[in-house]
Coordinates of C-alpha atoms and ligand atoms in Angstrom, one line a residue:
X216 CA 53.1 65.1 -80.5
X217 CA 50.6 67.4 -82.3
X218 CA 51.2 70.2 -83.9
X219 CA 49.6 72.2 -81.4
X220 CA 53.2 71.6 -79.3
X221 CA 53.2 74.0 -76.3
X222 CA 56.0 75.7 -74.9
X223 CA 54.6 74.4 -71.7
X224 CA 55.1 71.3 -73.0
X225 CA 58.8 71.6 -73.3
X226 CA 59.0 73.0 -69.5
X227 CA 56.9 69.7 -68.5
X228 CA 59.4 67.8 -69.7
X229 CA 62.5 69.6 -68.1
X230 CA 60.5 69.0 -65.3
X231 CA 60.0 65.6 -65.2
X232 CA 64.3 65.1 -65.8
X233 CA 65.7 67.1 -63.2
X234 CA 63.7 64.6 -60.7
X235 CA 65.2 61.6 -62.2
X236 CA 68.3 62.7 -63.0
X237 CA 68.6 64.8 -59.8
X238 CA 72.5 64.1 -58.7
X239 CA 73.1 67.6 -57.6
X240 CA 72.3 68.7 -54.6
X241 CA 71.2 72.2 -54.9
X242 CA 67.3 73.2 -55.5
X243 CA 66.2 71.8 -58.9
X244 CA 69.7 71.8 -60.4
X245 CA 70.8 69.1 -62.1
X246 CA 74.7 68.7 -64.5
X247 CA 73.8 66.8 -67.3
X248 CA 77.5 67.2 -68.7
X249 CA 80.5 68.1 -67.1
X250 CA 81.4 66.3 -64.2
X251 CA 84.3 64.6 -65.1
X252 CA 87.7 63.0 -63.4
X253 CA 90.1 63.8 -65.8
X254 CA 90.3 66.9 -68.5
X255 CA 93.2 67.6 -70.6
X256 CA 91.8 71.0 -72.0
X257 CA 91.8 74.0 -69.8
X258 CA 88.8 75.0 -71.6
X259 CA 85.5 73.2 -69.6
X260 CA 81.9 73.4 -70.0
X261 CA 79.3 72.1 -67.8
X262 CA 75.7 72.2 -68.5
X263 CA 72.6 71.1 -66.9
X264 CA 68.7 71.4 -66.2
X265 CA 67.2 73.6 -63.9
X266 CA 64.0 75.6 -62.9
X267 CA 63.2 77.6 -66.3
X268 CA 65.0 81.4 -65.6
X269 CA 66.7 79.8 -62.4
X270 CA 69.3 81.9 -61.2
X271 CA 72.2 80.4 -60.0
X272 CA 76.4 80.7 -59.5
X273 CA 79.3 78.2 -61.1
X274 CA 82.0 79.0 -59.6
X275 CA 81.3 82.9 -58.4
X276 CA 80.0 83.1 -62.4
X277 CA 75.9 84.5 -62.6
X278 CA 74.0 81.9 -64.6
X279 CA 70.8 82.1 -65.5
X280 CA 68.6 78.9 -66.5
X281 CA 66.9 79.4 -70.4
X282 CA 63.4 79.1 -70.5
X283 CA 63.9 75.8 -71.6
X284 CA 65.5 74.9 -68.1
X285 CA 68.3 74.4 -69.5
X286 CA 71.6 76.3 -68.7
X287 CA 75.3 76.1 -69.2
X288 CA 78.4 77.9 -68.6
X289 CA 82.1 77.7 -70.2
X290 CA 85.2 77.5 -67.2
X291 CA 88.6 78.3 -67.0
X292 CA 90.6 75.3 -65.4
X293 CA 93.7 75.5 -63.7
X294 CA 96.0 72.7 -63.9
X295 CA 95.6 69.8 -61.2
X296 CA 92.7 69.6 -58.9
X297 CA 89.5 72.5 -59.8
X298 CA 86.6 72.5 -57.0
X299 CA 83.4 73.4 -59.1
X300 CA 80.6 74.3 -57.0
X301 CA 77.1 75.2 -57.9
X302 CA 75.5 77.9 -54.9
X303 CA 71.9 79.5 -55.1
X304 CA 69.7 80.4 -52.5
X305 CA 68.7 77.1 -51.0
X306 CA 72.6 75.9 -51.1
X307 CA 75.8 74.7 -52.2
X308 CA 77.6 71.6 -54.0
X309 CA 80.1 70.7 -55.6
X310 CA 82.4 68.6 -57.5
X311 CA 86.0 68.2 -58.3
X312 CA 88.0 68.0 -62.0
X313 CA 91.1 67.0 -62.4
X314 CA 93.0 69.1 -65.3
X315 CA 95.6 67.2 -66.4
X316 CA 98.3 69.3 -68.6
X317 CA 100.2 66.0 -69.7
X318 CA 98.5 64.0 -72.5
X319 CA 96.4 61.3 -72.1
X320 CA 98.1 57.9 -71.7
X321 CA 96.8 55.4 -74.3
X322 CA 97.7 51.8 -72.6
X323 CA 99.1 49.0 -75.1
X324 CA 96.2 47.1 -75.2
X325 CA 94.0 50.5 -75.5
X326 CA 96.6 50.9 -78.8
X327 CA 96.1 47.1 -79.8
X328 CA 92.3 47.6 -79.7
X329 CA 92.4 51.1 -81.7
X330 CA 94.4 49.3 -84.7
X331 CA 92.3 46.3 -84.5
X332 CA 89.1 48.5 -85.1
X333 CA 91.1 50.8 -88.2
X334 CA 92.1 47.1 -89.4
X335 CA 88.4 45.5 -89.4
X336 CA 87.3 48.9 -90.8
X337 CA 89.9 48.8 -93.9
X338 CA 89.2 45.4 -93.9
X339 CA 85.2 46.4 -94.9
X340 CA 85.8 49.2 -97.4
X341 CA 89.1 47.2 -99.6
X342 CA 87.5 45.9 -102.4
X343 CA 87.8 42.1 -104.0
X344 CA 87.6 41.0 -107.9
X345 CA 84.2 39.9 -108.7
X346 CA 82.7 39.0 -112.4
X347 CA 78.9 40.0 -112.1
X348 CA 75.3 41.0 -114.1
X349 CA 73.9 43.5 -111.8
X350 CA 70.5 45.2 -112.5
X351 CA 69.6 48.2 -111.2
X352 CA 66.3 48.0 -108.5
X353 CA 64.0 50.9 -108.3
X354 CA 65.5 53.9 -106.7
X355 CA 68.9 53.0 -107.1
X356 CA 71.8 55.3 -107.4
X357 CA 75.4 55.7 -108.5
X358 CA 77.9 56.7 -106.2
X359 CA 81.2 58.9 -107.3
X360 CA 83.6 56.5 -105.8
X361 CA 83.6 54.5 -102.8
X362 CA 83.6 57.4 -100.0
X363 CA 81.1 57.8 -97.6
X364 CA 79.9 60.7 -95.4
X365 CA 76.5 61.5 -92.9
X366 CA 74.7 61.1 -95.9
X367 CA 76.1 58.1 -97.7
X368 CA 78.7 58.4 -100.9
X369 CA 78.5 61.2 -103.1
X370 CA 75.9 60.2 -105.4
X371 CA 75.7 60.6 -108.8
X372 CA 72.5 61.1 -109.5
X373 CA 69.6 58.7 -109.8
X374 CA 68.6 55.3 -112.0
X375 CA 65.3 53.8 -113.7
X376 CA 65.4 50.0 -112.7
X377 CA 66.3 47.4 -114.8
X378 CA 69.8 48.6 -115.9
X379 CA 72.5 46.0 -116.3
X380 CA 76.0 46.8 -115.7
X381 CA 78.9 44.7 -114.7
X382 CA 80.7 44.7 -111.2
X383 CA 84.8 43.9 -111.5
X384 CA 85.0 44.4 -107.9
X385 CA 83.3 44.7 -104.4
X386 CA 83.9 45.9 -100.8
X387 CA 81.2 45.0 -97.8
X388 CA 78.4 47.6 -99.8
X389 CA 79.3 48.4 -102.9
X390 CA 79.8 46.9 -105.8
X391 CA 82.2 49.0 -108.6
X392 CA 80.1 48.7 -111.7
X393 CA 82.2 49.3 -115.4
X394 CA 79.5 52.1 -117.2
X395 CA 82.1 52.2 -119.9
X396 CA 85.7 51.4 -121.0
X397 CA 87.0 54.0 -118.9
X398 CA 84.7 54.9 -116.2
X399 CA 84.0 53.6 -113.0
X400 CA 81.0 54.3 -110.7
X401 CA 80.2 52.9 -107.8
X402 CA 76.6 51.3 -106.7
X403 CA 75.4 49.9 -103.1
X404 CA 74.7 46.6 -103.2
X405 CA 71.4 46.4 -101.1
X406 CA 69.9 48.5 -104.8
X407 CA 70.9 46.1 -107.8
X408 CA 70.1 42.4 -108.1
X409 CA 72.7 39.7 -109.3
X410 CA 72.0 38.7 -112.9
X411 CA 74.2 35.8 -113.8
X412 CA 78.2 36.1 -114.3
X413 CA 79.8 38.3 -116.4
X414 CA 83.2 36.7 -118.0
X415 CA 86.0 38.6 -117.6
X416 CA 88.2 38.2 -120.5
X417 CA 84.9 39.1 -122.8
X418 CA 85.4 42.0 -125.0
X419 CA 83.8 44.9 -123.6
X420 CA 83.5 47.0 -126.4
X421 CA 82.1 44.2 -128.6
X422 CA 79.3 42.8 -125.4
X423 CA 78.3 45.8 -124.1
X424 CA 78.8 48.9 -126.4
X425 CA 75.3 49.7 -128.3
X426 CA 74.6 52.0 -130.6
X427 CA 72.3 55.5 -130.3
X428 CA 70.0 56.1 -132.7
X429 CA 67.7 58.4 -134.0
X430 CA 65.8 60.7 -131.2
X431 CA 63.1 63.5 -130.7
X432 CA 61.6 66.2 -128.8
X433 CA 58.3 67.4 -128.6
X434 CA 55.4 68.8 -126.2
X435 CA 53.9 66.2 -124.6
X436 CA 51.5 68.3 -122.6
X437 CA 53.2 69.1 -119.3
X438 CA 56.8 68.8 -120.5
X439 CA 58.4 68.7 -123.5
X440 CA 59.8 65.3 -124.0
X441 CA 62.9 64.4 -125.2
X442 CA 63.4 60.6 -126.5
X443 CA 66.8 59.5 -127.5
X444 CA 66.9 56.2 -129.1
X445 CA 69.2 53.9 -127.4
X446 CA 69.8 50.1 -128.1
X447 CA 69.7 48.9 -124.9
X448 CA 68.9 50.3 -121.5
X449 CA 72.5 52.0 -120.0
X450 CA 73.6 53.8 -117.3
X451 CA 74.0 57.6 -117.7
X452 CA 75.1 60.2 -115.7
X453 CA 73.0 64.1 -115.7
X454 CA 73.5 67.2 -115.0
X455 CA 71.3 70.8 -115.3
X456 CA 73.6 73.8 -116.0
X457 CA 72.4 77.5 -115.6
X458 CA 73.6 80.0 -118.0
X459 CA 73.0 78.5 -120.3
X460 CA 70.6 76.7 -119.0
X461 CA 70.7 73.2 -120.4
X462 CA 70.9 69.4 -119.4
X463 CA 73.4 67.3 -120.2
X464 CA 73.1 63.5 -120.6
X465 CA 76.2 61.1 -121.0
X466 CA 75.1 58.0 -121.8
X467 CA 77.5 55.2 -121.3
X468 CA 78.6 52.2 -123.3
X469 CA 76.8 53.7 -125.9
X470 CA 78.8 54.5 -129.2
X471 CA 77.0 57.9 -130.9
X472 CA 75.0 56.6 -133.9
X473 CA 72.4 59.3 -133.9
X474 CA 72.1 61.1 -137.3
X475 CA 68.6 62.1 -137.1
X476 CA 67.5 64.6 -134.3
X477 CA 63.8 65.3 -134.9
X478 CA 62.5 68.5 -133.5
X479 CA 58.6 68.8 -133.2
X480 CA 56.9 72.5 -133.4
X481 CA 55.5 73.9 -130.3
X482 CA 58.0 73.2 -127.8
X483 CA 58.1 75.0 -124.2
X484 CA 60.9 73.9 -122.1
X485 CA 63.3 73.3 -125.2
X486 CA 64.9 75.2 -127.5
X487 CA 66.8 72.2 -129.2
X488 CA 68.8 69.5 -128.6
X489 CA 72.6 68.3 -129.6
X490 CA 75.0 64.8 -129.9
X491 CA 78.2 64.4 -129.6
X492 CA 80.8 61.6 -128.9
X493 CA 82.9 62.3 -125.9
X494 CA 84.8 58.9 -125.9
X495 CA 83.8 55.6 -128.5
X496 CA 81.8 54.6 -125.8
X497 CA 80.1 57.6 -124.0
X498 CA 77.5 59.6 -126.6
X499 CA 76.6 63.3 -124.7
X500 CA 73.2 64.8 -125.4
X501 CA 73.1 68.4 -124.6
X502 CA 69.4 69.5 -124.6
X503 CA 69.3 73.1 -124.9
X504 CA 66.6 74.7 -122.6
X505 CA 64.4 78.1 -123.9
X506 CA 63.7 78.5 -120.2
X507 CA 65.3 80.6 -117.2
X508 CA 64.1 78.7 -114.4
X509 CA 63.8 75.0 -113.6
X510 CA 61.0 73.1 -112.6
X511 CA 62.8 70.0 -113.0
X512 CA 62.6 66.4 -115.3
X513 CA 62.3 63.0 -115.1
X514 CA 63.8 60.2 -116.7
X515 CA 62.9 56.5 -117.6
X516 CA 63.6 53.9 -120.1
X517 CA 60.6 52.6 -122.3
X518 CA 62.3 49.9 -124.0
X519 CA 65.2 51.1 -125.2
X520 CA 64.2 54.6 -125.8
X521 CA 65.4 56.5 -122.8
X522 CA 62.5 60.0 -121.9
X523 CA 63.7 62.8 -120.5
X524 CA 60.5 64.8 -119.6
X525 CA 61.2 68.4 -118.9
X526 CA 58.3 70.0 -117.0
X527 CA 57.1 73.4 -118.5
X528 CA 57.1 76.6 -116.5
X529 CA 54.3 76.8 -115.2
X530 CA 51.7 79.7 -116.5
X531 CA 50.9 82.8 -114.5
X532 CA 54.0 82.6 -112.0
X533 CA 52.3 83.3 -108.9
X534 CA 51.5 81.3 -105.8
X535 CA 48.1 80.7 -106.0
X536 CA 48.7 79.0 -109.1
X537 CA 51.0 76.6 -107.8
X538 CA 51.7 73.2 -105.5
X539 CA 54.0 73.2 -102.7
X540 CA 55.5 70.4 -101.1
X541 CA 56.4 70.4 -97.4
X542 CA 58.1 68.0 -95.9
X543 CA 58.3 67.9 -91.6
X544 CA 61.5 65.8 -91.1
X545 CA 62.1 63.0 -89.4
X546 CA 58.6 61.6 -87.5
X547 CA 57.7 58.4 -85.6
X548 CA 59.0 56.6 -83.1
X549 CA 62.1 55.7 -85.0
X550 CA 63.2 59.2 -86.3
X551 CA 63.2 62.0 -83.3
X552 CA 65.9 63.8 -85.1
X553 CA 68.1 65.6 -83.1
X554 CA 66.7 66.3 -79.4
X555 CA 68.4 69.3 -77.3
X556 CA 69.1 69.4 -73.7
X557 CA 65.4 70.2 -72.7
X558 CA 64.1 67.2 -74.2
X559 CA 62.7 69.0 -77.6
X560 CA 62.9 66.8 -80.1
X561 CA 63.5 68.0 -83.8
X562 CA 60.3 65.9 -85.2
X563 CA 58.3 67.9 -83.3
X564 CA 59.4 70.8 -84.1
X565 CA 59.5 70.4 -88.0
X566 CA 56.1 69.2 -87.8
X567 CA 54.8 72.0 -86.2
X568 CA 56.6 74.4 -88.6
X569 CA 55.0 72.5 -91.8
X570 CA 51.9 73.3 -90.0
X571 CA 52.7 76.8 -89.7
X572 CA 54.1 76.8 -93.2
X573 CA 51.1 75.4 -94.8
X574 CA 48.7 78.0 -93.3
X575 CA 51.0 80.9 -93.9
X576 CA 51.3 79.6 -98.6
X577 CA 47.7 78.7 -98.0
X578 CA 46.7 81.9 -97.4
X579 CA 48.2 83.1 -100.1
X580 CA 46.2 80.8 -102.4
X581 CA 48.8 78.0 -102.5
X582 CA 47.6 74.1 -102.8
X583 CA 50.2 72.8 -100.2
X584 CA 50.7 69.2 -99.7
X585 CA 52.7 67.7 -96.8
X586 CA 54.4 65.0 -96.7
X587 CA 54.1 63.9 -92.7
X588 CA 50.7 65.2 -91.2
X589 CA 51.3 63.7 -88.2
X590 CA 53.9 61.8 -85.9
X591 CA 54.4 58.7 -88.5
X592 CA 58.1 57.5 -89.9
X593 CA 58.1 58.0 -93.6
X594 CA 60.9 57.1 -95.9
X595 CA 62.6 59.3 -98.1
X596 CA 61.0 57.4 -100.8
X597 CA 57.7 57.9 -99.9
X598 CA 58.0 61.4 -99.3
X599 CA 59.6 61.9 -102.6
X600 CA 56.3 59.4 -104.2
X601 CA 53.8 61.7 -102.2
X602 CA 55.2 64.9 -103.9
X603 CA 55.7 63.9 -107.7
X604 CA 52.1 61.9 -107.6
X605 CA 50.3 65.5 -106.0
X606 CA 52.3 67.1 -108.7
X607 CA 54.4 69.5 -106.3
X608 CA 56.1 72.6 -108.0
X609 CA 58.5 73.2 -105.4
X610 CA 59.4 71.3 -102.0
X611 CA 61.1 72.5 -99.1
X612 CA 61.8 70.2 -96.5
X613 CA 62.0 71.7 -93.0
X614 CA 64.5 70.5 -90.6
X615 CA 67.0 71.9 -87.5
X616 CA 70.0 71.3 -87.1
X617 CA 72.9 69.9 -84.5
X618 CA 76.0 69.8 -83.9
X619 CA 78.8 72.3 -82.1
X620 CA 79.1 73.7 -78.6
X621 CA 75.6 73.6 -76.9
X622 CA 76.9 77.3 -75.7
X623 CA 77.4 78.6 -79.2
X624 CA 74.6 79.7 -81.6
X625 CA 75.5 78.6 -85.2
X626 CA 72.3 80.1 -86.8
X627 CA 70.0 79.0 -89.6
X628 CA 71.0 77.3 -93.3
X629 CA 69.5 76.0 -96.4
X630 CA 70.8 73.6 -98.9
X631 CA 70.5 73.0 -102.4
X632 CA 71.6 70.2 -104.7
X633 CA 71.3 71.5 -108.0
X634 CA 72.6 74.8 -109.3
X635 CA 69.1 76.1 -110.5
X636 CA 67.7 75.8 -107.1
X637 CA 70.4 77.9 -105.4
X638 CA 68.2 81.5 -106.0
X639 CA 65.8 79.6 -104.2
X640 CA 67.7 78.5 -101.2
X641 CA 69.7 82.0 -101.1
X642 CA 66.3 84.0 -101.0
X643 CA 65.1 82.0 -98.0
X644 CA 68.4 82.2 -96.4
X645 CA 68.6 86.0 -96.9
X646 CA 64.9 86.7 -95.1
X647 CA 65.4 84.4 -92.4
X648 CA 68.9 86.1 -91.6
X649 CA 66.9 89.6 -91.2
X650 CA 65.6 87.7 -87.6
X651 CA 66.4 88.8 -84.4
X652 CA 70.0 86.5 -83.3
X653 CA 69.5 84.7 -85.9
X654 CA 73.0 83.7 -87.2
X655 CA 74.3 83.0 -90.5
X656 CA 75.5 79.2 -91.1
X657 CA 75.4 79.4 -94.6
X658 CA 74.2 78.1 -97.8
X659 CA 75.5 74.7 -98.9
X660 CA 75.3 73.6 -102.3
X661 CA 75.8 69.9 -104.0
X662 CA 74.1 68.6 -101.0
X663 CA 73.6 65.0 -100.8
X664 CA 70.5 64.5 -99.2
X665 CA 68.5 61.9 -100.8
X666 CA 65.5 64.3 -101.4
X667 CA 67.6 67.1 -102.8
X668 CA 68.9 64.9 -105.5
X669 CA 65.3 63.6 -106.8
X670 CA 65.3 65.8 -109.8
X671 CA 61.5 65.8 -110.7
X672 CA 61.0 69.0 -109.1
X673 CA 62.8 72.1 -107.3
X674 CA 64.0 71.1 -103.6
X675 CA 65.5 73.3 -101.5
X676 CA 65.6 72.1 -97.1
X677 CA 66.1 74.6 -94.7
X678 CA 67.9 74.2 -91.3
X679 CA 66.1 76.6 -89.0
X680 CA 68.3 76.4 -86.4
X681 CA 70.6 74.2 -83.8
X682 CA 68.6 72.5 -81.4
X683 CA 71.9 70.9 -79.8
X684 CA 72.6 74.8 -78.9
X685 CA 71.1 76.1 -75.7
X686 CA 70.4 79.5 -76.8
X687 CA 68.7 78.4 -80.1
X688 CA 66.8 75.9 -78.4
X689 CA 65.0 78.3 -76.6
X690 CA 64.2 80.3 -80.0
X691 CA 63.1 76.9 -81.4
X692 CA 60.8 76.4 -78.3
X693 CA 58.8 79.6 -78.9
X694 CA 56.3 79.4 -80.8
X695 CA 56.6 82.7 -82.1
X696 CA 59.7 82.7 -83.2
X697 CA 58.9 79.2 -85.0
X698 CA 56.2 81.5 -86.9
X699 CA 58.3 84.1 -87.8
X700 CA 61.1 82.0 -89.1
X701 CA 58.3 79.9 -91.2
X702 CA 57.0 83.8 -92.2
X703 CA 60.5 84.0 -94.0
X704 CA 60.4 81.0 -95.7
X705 CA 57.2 81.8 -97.1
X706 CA 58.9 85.8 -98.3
X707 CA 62.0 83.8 -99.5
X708 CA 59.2 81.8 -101.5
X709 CA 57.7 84.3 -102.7
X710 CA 60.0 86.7 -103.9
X711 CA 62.1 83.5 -106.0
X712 CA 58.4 82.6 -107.7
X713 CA 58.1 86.8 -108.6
X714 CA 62.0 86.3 -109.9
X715 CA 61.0 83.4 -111.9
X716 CA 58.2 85.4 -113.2
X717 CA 60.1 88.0 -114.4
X718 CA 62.8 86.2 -116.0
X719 CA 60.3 83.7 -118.0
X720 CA 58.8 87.1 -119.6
X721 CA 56.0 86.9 -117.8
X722 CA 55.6 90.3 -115.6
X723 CA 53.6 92.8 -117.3
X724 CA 55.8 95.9 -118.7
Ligands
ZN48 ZN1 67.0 66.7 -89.5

């Protein structure tokens, strides 16, 4: 859809359902969930389509259709046999639930079936001894352990290609990669390729343990760059702390042999940088940062030396002067995102707000770029390419949300991975919860969305609000309320740049 989505557009839709769906036998009505045999919780929603602002009764109960068309009402069941009828002007139906106040039988073979399923399952995730070379692909990642949730395992944070480790072991998708003596990661298969065995009984202190060496930092223009000598390319694990503000490298299988740490004059982002041994096989560098605010790094091996190039604040702190990244989620025919009752789909919807977004920072003097401009599927990849090659300063990635009762509101959210980028996401969070039934779902930190963890530049995604709930669907269909929430964003925005500003020194007195 363009971005020019209509509210009528929605109410077309709603339209075209309730004819083929049509079950019900009262005017336009239709029960899209809720007619049921059997309940075992007193406690029984049914909720449906109708004429947008239809008025109706469940039960003796006023309801009133959304201007989405859709509508939906919570009953009280009694237990055994509950007639639920459905009466406006042009008639009545109805249909009968069963409340059952015994628990649900499970039949043997219904039991046989459920352990058959947890057994292939434990079957997938148990992991078998393996010797293996594997080399990191481009965009791979290190997992925590061998969890998983929505979003994949916890991930560790993000690897250059071309890094050898060796898998002891491996379930259906992960292989469990040794970074040092001690420590274990954990690394899906589908990103590292098979390099030859590894023998088990070699020493792994003697074959795999290099040595650091000497290193330096210096302004390299945009960044200051930081170049540890390392005499091989390994795995390492990094994290950015806030007061103080510094980043913290452990690189693994790497014994500390760095005597020399060269500090060039002129640096921006770095105020110096340390070494230490945490284990004989782990060496820590702790770089230091001179800066308040983040605006992110990158890391890659060339050769053995491993970069670490820490962006500079940029000058004059002010919109104008910078690049924002937008990213619409979802898009194309494979990604609608979540779709509420009425037939809104979230990719719409996200799209549209970019739109909205982008005018609103534009403006305001902002260079926005977008990663979706249209109804395309895009990988997380190449939205993540499309922001570090237009140089973005920020990124926000827009989406809503689902999940719940469809007759609760939840409310709005952002999320954050890294600790620098929570001012960020709380800013947004606090302007958007000045709206008009706009509830609070919360901020959520360490979140592991593959975007959020890229750590080239400041991400921050904001779930405007529950499409799977009626009421919020409704808001989300307006176009006016998509505005205003978009209008936040953009104060949130704002007002963390003008923080940033004044914490880098650079308001005027
Ligand atoms: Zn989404």
């Amino acid at each position: 859809m363009k971005r020019s989505f209509s509210f009528l557009a929605a109410v077309a839709m709603v339209a075209a359902a309730s004819v083929s769906a049509s079950a019900f036998n009262v005017g336009n009505i239709v029960v899209k969930r809720g007619i049921v045999d059997t309940v075992y919780k007193a406690k029984h929603q049914v909720v449906g389509l109708a004429d947008p602002g239809a008025e109706f009764t469940v039960n003796g109960n006023k309801v009133k259709a959304y201007k989405t068309g859709t509508w939906g009402i919570e009953l009280q069941l009694q237990p055994g046999d509950n007639l639920i009828e459905i009466k406006d002007k042009s008639g009545r139906d109805s249909f009968k639930v069963y409340y059952s106040t015994t628990p649900k039988t499970v039949t043997p073979e219904q039991q046989e079936a459920a352990k058959a399923r947890a057994a292939a399952e434990a079957e997938k995730a148990k992991f078998y001894p393996t010797s293996l070379n594997v080399e990191t692909k481009k965009y791979a990642y290190l997992n925590y352990g061998a969890g998983t949730d929505r979003l994949g395992g916890a991930k560790i944070n993000y690897l250059p290609e071309g890094i050898q480790m060796y898998a002891d072991a491996e379930n259906e998708n992960l292989y469990r990669v040794k970074l040092s003596q001690n420590r274990y990661a954990y690394i899906p298969k589908s990103q590292v390729e098979i390099k030859g065995k590894y023998s088990p009984d070699s020493d792994f202190m003697q074959d795999n343990v290099v040595l650091s060496g000497s290193s330096s930092v210096y302004n390299a223009g945009e960044y200051d760059r930081v170049s540890i000598g390392v005499g091989g390319k390994k795995p390492y694990i990094v994290k950015e702390y806030t007061d103080p503000h510094k980043i913290v490298v452990d690189l693994y299988g790497v014994q500390c042999n760095s005597n020399w740490l060269t500090h060039k004059s002129g640096l921006k982002s770095v105020d110096h940088i340390d070494v230490e041994s945490i284990d004989s096989d782990i060496t820590r560098y702790t770089i230091y940062l001179k800066t308040k605010s983040s605006w992110g790094f990158s890391m890659d091996y060339s050769g053995n030396n491993l970069n670490i190039d820490i962006k500079h604040v940029p000058d004059q702190l002010y919109l104008k002067n910078l690049t924002i990244g937008i990213d619409a989620g979802h898009g194309g025919p494979q990604s609608n995102g979540a779709v509420g009752l009425s037939g809104l789909k979230e990719k719409d919807m996200t799209l549209d707000m970019a739109y909205t977004l982008k005018s609103i920072l534009e403006k305001q003097g902002a260079k926005v770029v977008l990663s979706r401009d249209s109804d395309v599927g895009m990988t997380i990849r190449e939205r993540q390419d499309k922001f570090i090659e237009n140089k973005c300063d920020i990124v926000l990635s827009i989406h809503c949300n689902a999940g719940g009762s469809p007759l609760s509101m939840l409310g709005t959210s952002t999320y954050y991975r890294y600790d620098p980028y929570k001012p960020l996401a709380e800013d947004i969070l606090g302007y958007l919860l000045q709206m008009k039934d706009v509830k609070n779902f919360g901020m959520v930190g360490n979140f592991n969305f593959s975007l959020s963890a890229i750590t080239d530049f400041p991400c921050v995604l904001v779930e405007t609000l529950f499409i799977s709930s009626l009421r919020e669907e409704e808001m989300l269909a307006d176009p006016a309320i998509r505005r205003a929430m978009m209008e936040n964003v953009a104060k949130g925005l704002t007002d963390y740049i003008s923080e940033c500003r004044v914490k880098e020194g650079q308001a005027k007195k």
